[in-house]
Amino acid sequence: MKKSLKRTLLTSLVIPFALGAQSASAVLVTDWGFNVDSVFENVTDTGGTGSVSGEGTNLLSWGVGAGPQSSVGISSASAASGLITDGGYVNGGVFTHTNNVLPAAGTALSSFDLVSTLTLTPFSPAAPSLPAADTTFASFFTETGNGGTCVEPVGIPCADIFTIADVSGADLLLDGSYEFKSEFDYSGYTYSLFLNLANLTALGDLSCAAAGAPSGCVGLVTAENAVTNFQTKFRITAVEMVPEPGTLALLGMGLAGLGLSRRRKAAKA
């Protein structure tokens, strides 16, 4: 067999091998199971009579003695399947604020970290669960006074205010809410997770100032003497990963070899 033919055959084998090396390992997960658990950490209070209890759990409560108690909590969410890649939202946990009128001398929640742990399990095609991933939302809470002019006139008396310390990287949606994005690579694809919390939106300057947050802060308001629920939801998208540098180099060598073989063949002719 002539050398030029050998080179041509070799490069013709190298090129499809290089192209196929990436696609052979890329398997799209079209359906996921999920489990979401959340806890409150790094809790601080305003001082005063009583204390805030429940750090390290999914429910914080505070009040004075046997009197009314206010609380914040978040439920877990789990499903064996149903989180569809490039599909719609699925419901996560529900964030609940029970907002009671408390004595002025009593302690109240001041700040906390909400740590949410998401575990994804490929359902189609089936595979073992991925390592759990934590997302932390550093948050501040303002137990507003119930006399005088309300900063947030939601209900009677004044509404309380939650703010999130850092929303950098979050996307502002058309409905005024925010979506938080995280990414991971799996089986040849880059997946993006988007988390949305209902009613999380930009607050007015007076509300931000009352919460000790900068102008244009993002947060929630909750009416006094009421139980307010905020639904979390999330979705997932995927794009195929670009070939690794080594694969690109192999492809480049194959193309270069093919070009060299053709030039030599043309020169001899």
Tab-separated table of C-alpha atoms in Angstrom, residues 44-219:
chain	number	residue	atom	x	y	z
A	44	THR	CA	-29.175	36.598	65.234
A	45	ASP	CA	-31.842	38.456	67.214
A	46	THR	CA	-32.570	42.019	68.263
A	47	GLY	CA	-32.096	41.406	71.973
A	48	GLY	CA	-34.714	41.937	74.649
A	49	THR	CA	-37.011	39.573	76.490
A	50	GLY	CA	-37.181	36.023	75.159
A	51	SER	CA	-35.110	34.379	72.436
A	52	VAL	CA	-35.209	32.974	68.915
A	53	SER	CA	-35.266	29.174	68.880
A	54	GLY	CA	-34.824	26.577	66.167
A	55	GLU	CA	-31.396	27.296	64.686
A	56	GLY	CA	-30.230	24.301	62.661
A	57	THR	CA	-33.823	23.295	61.811
A	58	ASN	CA	-36.356	24.397	59.204
A	59	LEU	CA	-38.420	26.452	61.706
A	60	LEU	CA	-37.461	29.555	63.716
A	61	SER	CA	-39.800	30.994	66.347
A	62	TRP	CA	-39.696	33.885	68.805
A	63	GLY	CA	-41.928	35.599	71.336
A	64	VAL	CA	-42.252	36.332	75.054
A	65	GLY	CA	-43.076	33.472	77.405
A	66	ALA	CA	-46.420	31.801	76.747
A	67	GLY	CA	-47.634	34.748	74.672
A	68	PRO	CA	-48.040	34.845	70.880
A	69	GLN	CA	-45.138	33.469	68.846
A	70	SER	CA	-43.993	34.577	65.420
A	71	SER	CA	-42.075	32.204	63.182
A	72	VAL	CA	-40.502	31.545	59.805
A	73	GLY	CA	-40.257	28.100	58.297
A	74	ILE	CA	-39.667	26.322	55.034
A	75	SER	CA	-40.959	22.923	53.974
A	76	SER	CA	-39.090	20.175	52.137
A	77	ALA	CA	-39.944	18.952	48.641
A	78	SER	CA	-39.268	15.618	46.977
A	79	ALA	CA	-40.286	13.660	43.873
A	80	ALA	CA	-38.946	10.557	42.148
A	81	SER	CA	-39.282	12.236	38.735
A	82	GLY	CA	-40.921	15.169	37.010
A	83	LEU	CA	-38.148	17.763	36.757
A	84	ILE	CA	-37.919	17.812	32.961
A	85	THR	CA	-34.804	19.133	31.246
A	86	ASP	CA	-35.729	22.255	29.257
A	87	GLY	CA	-39.251	21.949	30.691
A	88	GLY	CA	-41.255	24.066	33.095
A	89	TYR	CA	-41.005	24.775	36.815
A	90	VAL	CA	-41.591	22.256	39.589
A	91	ASN	CA	-42.548	23.341	43.094
A	92	GLY	CA	-39.895	23.370	45.791
A	93	GLY	CA	-40.435	24.160	49.470
A	94	VAL	CA	-42.881	26.734	50.807
A	95	PHE	CA	-41.463	29.636	52.861
A	96	THR	CA	-43.954	30.591	55.588
A	97	HIS	CA	-44.002	33.606	57.901
A	98	THR	CA	-46.410	33.552	60.837
A	99	ASN	CA	-46.552	37.219	61.781
A	100	ASN	CA	-48.102	37.981	65.171
A	101	VAL	CA	-48.202	41.204	67.177
A	102	LEU	CA	-45.460	40.919	69.817
A	103	PRO	CA	-44.585	43.033	72.880
A	104	ALA	CA	-42.231	45.904	72.086
A	105	ALA	CA	-39.815	44.695	74.778
A	106	GLY	CA	-39.594	41.208	73.290
A	107	THR	CA	-36.753	39.916	71.147
A	108	ALA	CA	-37.264	39.393	67.422
A	109	LEU	CA	-35.463	37.759	64.557
A	110	SER	CA	-32.780	39.978	63.019
A	111	SER	CA	-30.846	37.936	60.438
A	112	PHE	CA	-30.295	34.371	59.282
A	113	ASP	CA	-28.782	32.209	56.566
A	114	LEU	CA	-31.225	29.993	54.713
A	115	VAL	CA	-29.241	26.949	53.556
A	116	SER	CA	-31.053	24.867	50.922
A	117	THR	CA	-29.684	21.455	49.942
A	118	LEU	CA	-30.714	20.010	46.586
A	119	THR	CA	-30.095	16.401	45.584
A	120	LEU	CA	-30.785	15.453	41.967
A	121	THR	CA	-31.265	11.865	40.770
A	122	PRO	CA	-31.315	11.018	37.044
A	123	PHE	CA	-34.595	9.256	36.271
A	124	SER	CA	-34.378	8.968	32.491
A	125	PRO	CA	-31.920	7.472	31.857
A	126	ALA	CA	-31.646	6.128	35.403
A	127	ALA	CA	-28.390	6.641	37.308
A	128	PRO	CA	-27.204	7.131	40.913
A	129	SER	CA	-27.934	10.419	42.671
A	130	LEU	CA	-25.544	13.313	42.150
A	131	PRO	CA	-23.719	14.772	45.183
A	132	ALA	CA	-25.925	17.135	47.175
A	133	ALA	CA	-25.402	20.863	46.496
A	134	ASP	CA	-25.959	23.667	49.024
A	135	THR	CA	-27.163	27.194	48.257
A	136	THR	CA	-27.025	29.834	51.005
A	137	PHE	CA	-29.207	32.947	51.095
A	138	ALA	CA	-27.974	35.492	53.655
A	139	SER	CA	-31.153	37.274	54.800
A	140	PHE	CA	-32.245	40.086	57.085
A	141	PHE	CA	-35.566	40.553	58.840
A	142	THR	CA	-37.163	43.688	60.258
A	143	GLU	CA	-39.923	43.389	62.858
A	144	THR	CA	-41.540	46.757	62.220
A	145	GLY	CA	-43.217	48.861	64.873
A	146	ASN	CA	-47.002	48.789	64.830
A	147	GLY	CA	-47.589	52.426	65.637
A	148	GLY	CA	-47.266	55.593	63.591
A	149	THR	CA	-46.856	55.635	59.829
A	150	CYS	CA	-46.206	52.246	58.249
A	151	VAL	CA	-43.199	51.845	55.980
A	152	GLU	CA	-44.978	49.035	54.136
A	153	PRO	CA	-48.759	49.593	54.307
A	154	VAL	CA	-49.703	45.944	53.743
A	155	GLY	CA	-52.510	45.031	56.098
A	156	ILE	CA	-53.179	46.598	59.501
A	157	PRO	CA	-51.011	47.292	61.437
A	158	CYS	CA	-47.606	47.504	59.684
A	159	ALA	CA	-46.075	44.762	57.570
A	160	ASP	CA	-42.725	43.140	58.377
A	161	ILE	CA	-39.826	43.171	55.917
A	162	PHE	CA	-37.399	40.479	54.701
A	163	THR	CA	-34.404	41.356	52.552
A	164	ILE	CA	-31.737	39.219	50.866
A	165	ALA	CA	-28.177	40.426	51.319
A	166	ASP	CA	-26.782	39.481	47.918
A	167	VAL	CA	-28.660	38.942	44.658
A	168	SER	CA	-25.650	39.335	42.373
A	169	GLY	CA	-25.960	36.969	39.444
A	170	ALA	CA	-29.760	36.739	39.775
A	171	ASP	CA	-31.897	37.518	36.737
A	172	LEU	CA	-34.784	39.995	36.891
A	173	LEU	CA	-37.839	38.483	35.181
A	174	LEU	CA	-40.606	40.301	33.330
A	175	ASP	CA	-43.003	39.871	36.267
A	176	GLY	CA	-40.560	41.704	38.560
A	177	SER	CA	-39.401	38.582	40.422
A	178	TYR	CA	-35.865	37.206	40.569
A	179	GLU	CA	-34.373	33.909	39.418
A	180	PHE	CA	-31.149	32.500	40.896
A	181	LYS	CA	-28.944	30.417	38.597
A	182	SER	CA	-26.378	27.705	39.326
A	183	GLU	CA	-24.601	25.299	36.954
A	184	PHE	CA	-23.039	21.840	36.972
A	185	ASP	CA	-21.538	19.470	34.388
A	186	TYR	CA	-22.740	15.899	34.019
A	187	SER	CA	-22.257	13.251	31.317
A	188	GLY	CA	-21.245	15.624	28.550
A	189	TYR	CA	-23.779	18.367	29.271
A	190	THR	CA	-23.776	21.591	31.252
A	191	TYR	CA	-27.007	21.900	33.251
A	192	SER	CA	-28.382	25.172	34.605
A	193	LEU	CA	-30.721	25.259	37.601
A	194	PHE	CA	-32.995	28.273	38.083
A	195	LEU	CA	-34.595	28.956	41.478
A	196	ASN	CA	-37.506	31.365	41.819
A	197	LEU	CA	-39.220	32.590	45.016
A	198	ALA	CA	-42.727	33.989	44.608
A	199	ASN	CA	-43.135	37.692	45.455
A	200	LEU	CA	-39.394	38.289	45.843
A	201	THR	CA	-38.999	41.694	44.233
A	202	ALA	CA	-37.255	45.069	44.463
A	203	LEU	CA	-38.442	47.064	47.500
A	204	GLY	CA	-38.931	50.786	47.862
A	205	ASP	CA	-36.189	52.975	49.294
A	206	LEU	CA	-38.033	53.489	52.613
A	207	SER	CA	-38.421	49.744	53.101
A	208	CYS	CA	-34.767	49.104	52.263
A	209	ALA	CA	-33.690	51.798	54.736
A	210	ALA	CA	-35.921	50.352	57.463
A	211	ALA	CA	-34.297	46.958	56.953
A	212	GLY	CA	-30.790	48.433	56.967
A	213	ALA	CA	-30.334	47.526	53.318
A	214	PRO	CA	-29.096	49.728	50.451
A	215	SER	CA	-31.473	51.461	48.056
A	216	GLY	CA	-32.904	49.087	45.459
A	217	CYS	CA	-32.733	46.060	47.781
A	218	VAL	CA	-34.664	42.863	47.067
A	219	GLY	CA	-37.031	41.228	49.517
